[in-house]
Structure formats: C-alpha cells, structure tokens
PDB file of C-alpha atoms in Angstrom:
ATOM      1  CA  MET H   1      15.221  17.828 -65.374  1.00  0.00           C
ATOM      2  CA  LYS H   2      16.105  16.202 -62.032  1.00  0.00           C
ATOM      3  CA  LYS H   3      17.588  19.490 -60.818  1.00  0.00           C
ATOM      4  CA  LEU H   4      14.368  21.321 -61.675  1.00  0.00           C
ATOM      5  CA  PHE H   5      12.294  18.711 -59.816  1.00  0.00           C
ATOM      6  CA  ALA H   6      14.579  18.881 -56.770  1.00  0.00           C
ATOM      7  CA  LEU H   7      14.391  22.682 -56.778  1.00  0.00           C
ATOM      8  CA  THR H   8      10.588  22.551 -57.003  1.00  0.00           C
ATOM      9  CA  VAL H   9      10.398  20.132 -54.063  1.00  0.00           C
ATOM     10  CA  LEU H  10      12.780  22.302 -52.028  1.00  0.00           C
ATOM     11  CA  ILE H  11      10.723  25.434 -52.698  1.00  0.00           C
ATOM     12  CA  GLY H  12       7.572  23.545 -51.747  1.00  0.00           C
ATOM     13  CA  LEU H  13       9.091  22.413 -48.460  1.00  0.00           C
ATOM     14  CA  VAL H  14      10.287  25.908 -47.607  1.00  0.00           C
ATOM     15  CA  GLY H  15       6.760  27.191 -48.244  1.00  0.00           C
ATOM     16  CA  CYS H  16       5.413  24.644 -45.748  1.00  0.00           C
ATOM     17  CA  ALA H  17       7.865  25.638 -43.027  1.00  0.00           C
ATOM     18  CA  GLU H  18       6.314  26.795 -39.783  1.00  0.00           C
ATOM     19  CA  LYS H  19       5.690  30.527 -39.718  1.00  0.00           C
ATOM     20  CA  LYS H  20       6.970  32.640 -36.875  1.00  0.00           C
ATOM     21  CA  PRO H  21       4.283  33.879 -34.493  1.00  0.00           C
ATOM     22  CA  LEU H  22       3.011  37.369 -35.172  1.00  0.00           C
ATOM     23  CA  THR H  23       4.033  40.160 -32.845  1.00  0.00           C
ATOM     24  CA  PRO H  24       1.203  42.001 -31.047  1.00  0.00           C
ATOM     25  CA  GLU H  25       1.722  44.914 -33.455  1.00  0.00           C
ATOM     26  CA  GLU H  26       1.389  42.614 -36.464  1.00  0.00           C
ATOM     27  CA  GLN H  27      -1.735  41.037 -34.967  1.00  0.00           C
ATOM     28  CA  TRP H  28      -3.277  44.468 -34.347  1.00  0.00           C
ATOM     29  CA  LYS H  29      -2.438  45.578 -37.896  1.00  0.00           C
ATOM     30  CA  GLY H  30      -4.166  42.459 -39.255  1.00  0.00           C
ATOM     31  CA  TYR H  31      -7.169  43.148 -37.051  1.00  0.00           C
ATOM     32  CA  CYS H  32      -7.330  46.754 -38.257  1.00  0.00           C
ATOM     33  CA  THR H  33      -7.205  45.569 -41.859  1.00  0.00           C
ATOM     34  CA  SER H  34     -10.264  43.455 -41.060  1.00  0.00           C
ATOM     35  CA  VAL H  35     -12.007  46.475 -39.513  1.00  0.00           C
ATOM     36  CA  GLY H  36     -11.349  48.416 -42.735  1.00  0.00           C
ATOM     37  CA  ASN H  37     -12.737  45.518 -44.773  1.00  0.00           C
ATOM     38  CA  ALA H  38     -15.842  45.540 -42.571  1.00  0.00           C
ATOM     39  CA  ALA H  39     -16.275  49.265 -43.255  1.00  0.00           C
ATOM     40  CA  ASN H  40     -16.078  48.553 -46.976  1.00  0.00           C
ATOM     41  CA  THR H  41     -18.766  45.872 -46.629  1.00  0.00           C
ATOM     42  CA  ILE H  42     -21.035  48.100 -44.544  1.00  0.00           C
ATOM     43  CA  VAL H  43     -20.833  50.878 -47.153  1.00  0.00           C
ATOM     44  CA  TYR H  44     -21.596  48.293 -49.846  1.00  0.00           C
ATOM     45  CA  ASP H  45     -24.630  47.129 -47.867  1.00  0.00           C
ATOM     46  CA  ARG H  46     -25.775  50.743 -47.492  1.00  0.00           C
ATOM     47  CA  GLN H  47     -25.398  51.251 -51.243  1.00  0.00           C
ATOM     48  CA  ASN H  48     -27.612  48.210 -51.717  1.00  0.00           C
ATOM     49  CA  THR H  49     -30.322  49.632 -49.439  1.00  0.00           C
ATOM     50  CA  ILE H  50     -29.766  47.422 -46.410  1.00  0.00           C
ATOM     51  CA  GLU H  51     -31.651  49.165 -43.605  1.00  0.00           C
ATOM     52  CA  LYS H  52     -29.697  50.593 -40.678  1.00  0.00           C
ATOM     53  CA  SER H  53     -31.841  48.599 -38.241  1.00  0.00           C
ATOM     54  CA  ALA H  54     -30.841  45.352 -39.976  1.00  0.00           C
ATOM     55  CA  ALA H  55     -27.167  46.332 -39.860  1.00  0.00           C
ATOM     56  CA  ILE H  56     -27.399  47.145 -36.144  1.00  0.00           C
ATOM     57  CA  GLU H  57     -29.286  43.929 -35.434  1.00  0.00           C
ATOM     58  CA  HIS H  58     -26.527  41.947 -37.147  1.00  0.00           C
ATOM     59  CA  ALA H  59     -23.765  43.900 -35.355  1.00  0.00           C
ATOM     60  CA  ASN H  60     -25.357  43.285 -31.975  1.00  0.00           C
ATOM     61  CA  LYS H  61     -24.765  39.552 -32.466  1.00  0.00           C
ATOM     62  CA  ILE H  62     -20.995  40.112 -32.329  1.00  0.00           C
ATOM     63  CA  GLU H  63     -19.709  38.741 -29.054  1.00  0.00           C
ATOM     64  CA  ASP H  64     -16.357  40.524 -28.904  1.00  0.00           C
ATOM     65  CA  GLU H  65     -16.926  43.984 -27.387  1.00  0.00           C
ATOM     66  CA  ILE H  66     -13.934  45.640 -29.112  1.00  0.00           C
ATOM     67  CA  THR H  67     -15.146  44.503 -32.518  1.00  0.00           C
ATOM     68  CA  LYS H  68     -18.773  45.341 -31.755  1.00  0.00           C
ATOM     69  CA  THR H  69     -17.751  48.886 -30.772  1.00  0.00           C
ATOM     70  CA  PHE H  70     -15.872  49.407 -34.049  1.00  0.00           C
ATOM     71  CA  ILE H  71     -18.699  47.955 -36.154  1.00  0.00           C
ATOM     72  CA  LEU H  72     -21.432  50.007 -34.468  1.00  0.00           C
ATOM     73  CA  ASP H  73     -19.314  53.158 -34.960  1.00  0.00           C
ATOM     74  CA  ILE H  74     -18.877  52.326 -38.643  1.00  0.00           C
ATOM     75  CA  ILE H  75     -22.629  51.796 -39.038  1.00  0.00           C
ATOM     76  CA  GLU H  76     -23.425  55.113 -37.355  1.00  0.00           C
ATOM     77  CA  GLN H  77     -20.996  57.035 -39.551  1.00  0.00           C
ATOM     78  CA  VAL H  78     -21.927  55.297 -42.813  1.00  0.00           C
ATOM     79  CA  TYR H  79     -25.672  55.719 -42.276  1.00  0.00           C
ATOM     80  CA  ALA H  80     -25.199  59.398 -41.334  1.00  0.00           C
ATOM     81  CA  VAL H  81     -24.153  60.094 -44.941  1.00  0.00           C
ATOM     82  CA  PRO H  82     -27.078  60.630 -47.334  1.00  0.00           C
ATOM     83  CA  LEU H  83     -27.655  57.697 -49.675  1.00  0.00           C
ATOM     84  CA  ALA H  84     -27.311  59.941 -52.740  1.00  0.00           C
ATOM     85  CA  GLU H  85     -23.806  60.921 -51.621  1.00  0.00           C
ATOM     86  CA  ILE H  86     -22.905  57.291 -50.830  1.00  0.00           C
ATOM     87  CA  ASN H  87     -23.973  56.299 -54.348  1.00  0.00           C
ATOM     88  CA  LYS H  88     -22.387  59.220 -56.231  1.00  0.00           C
ATOM     89  CA  ASP H  89     -19.055  57.381 -56.573  1.00  0.00           C
ATOM     90  CA  PRO H  90     -19.618  53.957 -54.978  1.00  0.00           C
ATOM     91  CA  GLU H  91     -16.078  52.585 -55.230  1.00  0.00           C
ATOM     92  CA  ALA H  92     -14.476  55.788 -53.968  1.00  0.00           C
ATOM     93  CA  MET H  93     -16.873  55.923 -51.015  1.00  0.00           C
ATOM     94  CA  ARG H  94     -16.124  52.311 -50.047  1.00  0.00           C
ATOM     95  CA  SER H  95     -12.396  52.941 -50.349  1.00  0.00           C
ATOM     96  CA  GLN H  96     -12.644  56.149 -48.323  1.00  0.00           C
ATOM     97  CA  PHE H  97     -14.468  54.495 -45.416  1.00  0.00           C
ATOM     98  CA  LYS H  98     -12.189  51.452 -45.544  1.00  0.00           C
ATOM     99  CA  GLN H  99      -9.096  53.641 -45.206  1.00  0.00           C
ATOM    100  CA  LYS H 100     -10.687  55.888 -42.579  1.00  0.00           C
ATOM    101  CA  PHE H 101     -11.554  53.006 -40.270  1.00  0.00           C
ATOM    102  CA  THR H 102      -8.318  51.123 -40.853  1.00  0.00           C
ATOM    103  CA  ASP H 103      -6.441  54.273 -39.820  1.00  0.00           C
ATOM    104  CA  LYS H 104      -8.754  54.921 -36.875  1.00  0.00           C
ATOM    105  CA  CYS H 105      -8.235  51.370 -35.634  1.00  0.00           C
ATOM    106  CA  LEU H 106      -4.447  51.601 -36.015  1.00  0.00           C
ATOM    107  CA  ALA H 107      -4.475  54.812 -33.952  1.00  0.00           C
ATOM    108  CA  THR H 108      -6.561  53.208 -31.194  1.00  0.00           C
ATOM    109  CA  PRO H 109      -4.602  52.233 -28.083  1.00  0.00           C
ATOM    110  CA  HIS H 110      -4.949  48.545 -27.335  1.00  0.00           C
ATOM    111  CA  ASP H 111      -3.746  46.365 -24.513  1.00  0.00           C
ATOM    112  CA  LYS H 112      -5.597  43.196 -25.466  1.00  0.00           C
ATOM    113  CA  MET H 113      -6.325  41.512 -28.755  1.00  0.00           C
ATOM    114  CA  PRO H 114      -9.950  41.092 -29.720  1.00  0.00           C
ATOM    115  CA  ASN H 115     -11.337  37.659 -30.369  1.00  0.00           C
ATOM    116  CA  TYR H 116     -12.462  37.972 -33.979  1.00  0.00           C
ATOM    117  CA  LYS H 117     -12.794  36.195 -37.276  1.00  0.00           C
ATOM    118  CA  PRO H 118     -11.244  38.150 -40.168  1.00  0.00           C
ATOM    119  CA  PHE H 119     -13.842  39.967 -42.286  1.00  0.00           C
TER     120      PHE H 119
END
C-alpha cells in the first residue's frame, strides 16, 4: 500500500513539473488550431441564423490584426455559402470549415506570433 501511495505521489509531482517552452512552430500550430475552432463556431452561428452583420461587428472588436484578418475571411467564406447548404449536413459542414481554415493558417507564412486568446 505504501508503494502505491509513493508511486501516486511521484506521478503527481512529475505531472506538476515545469513544461518546456513551446517552439515558434508549436505556438503557430496551437494558434492555427484555435483558428480552426473559430471557423467551427462561426459555421455553428450561421446555422443558428446569426446575421453576418452581427458576426462582422463582433469580429471588428478583435484587437490583434492577424486574428481579425483570419476571422473576417472565415466570416466572408461561411456566409457566401447558402444557408440551405450549410444546414444540409451541419456537423460535416462545421468539420469541413474547421479543417479548411486550420490548414490555411498552417500554410500561412508568419514571422510574428499573434496576441490571441485560444478560441
């Protein structure tokens, strides 16, 4: 029993160890995952009849220009698709846009990290 307790404490301490800092590539990948998640949310909002003007108004409050550019692009592309098509297979459409914008972000050259909060 004591061995099990000691092992549990040791595992807990290892889990609390300081993490190594992320490389710029790892940071960018995390950012791009957040961009994909934002695309998923924007499609979901569109499926729930959030008006494009409201989405743009919200996006314009984003202070980071890199993030704002991605979000406005997502809004333009999502709202260009007819609502009937967006709603035909809701989950597939959200997944499709999420992957599309994650990939687009990953392919985007970057020399500075955006200041963002994960989506």
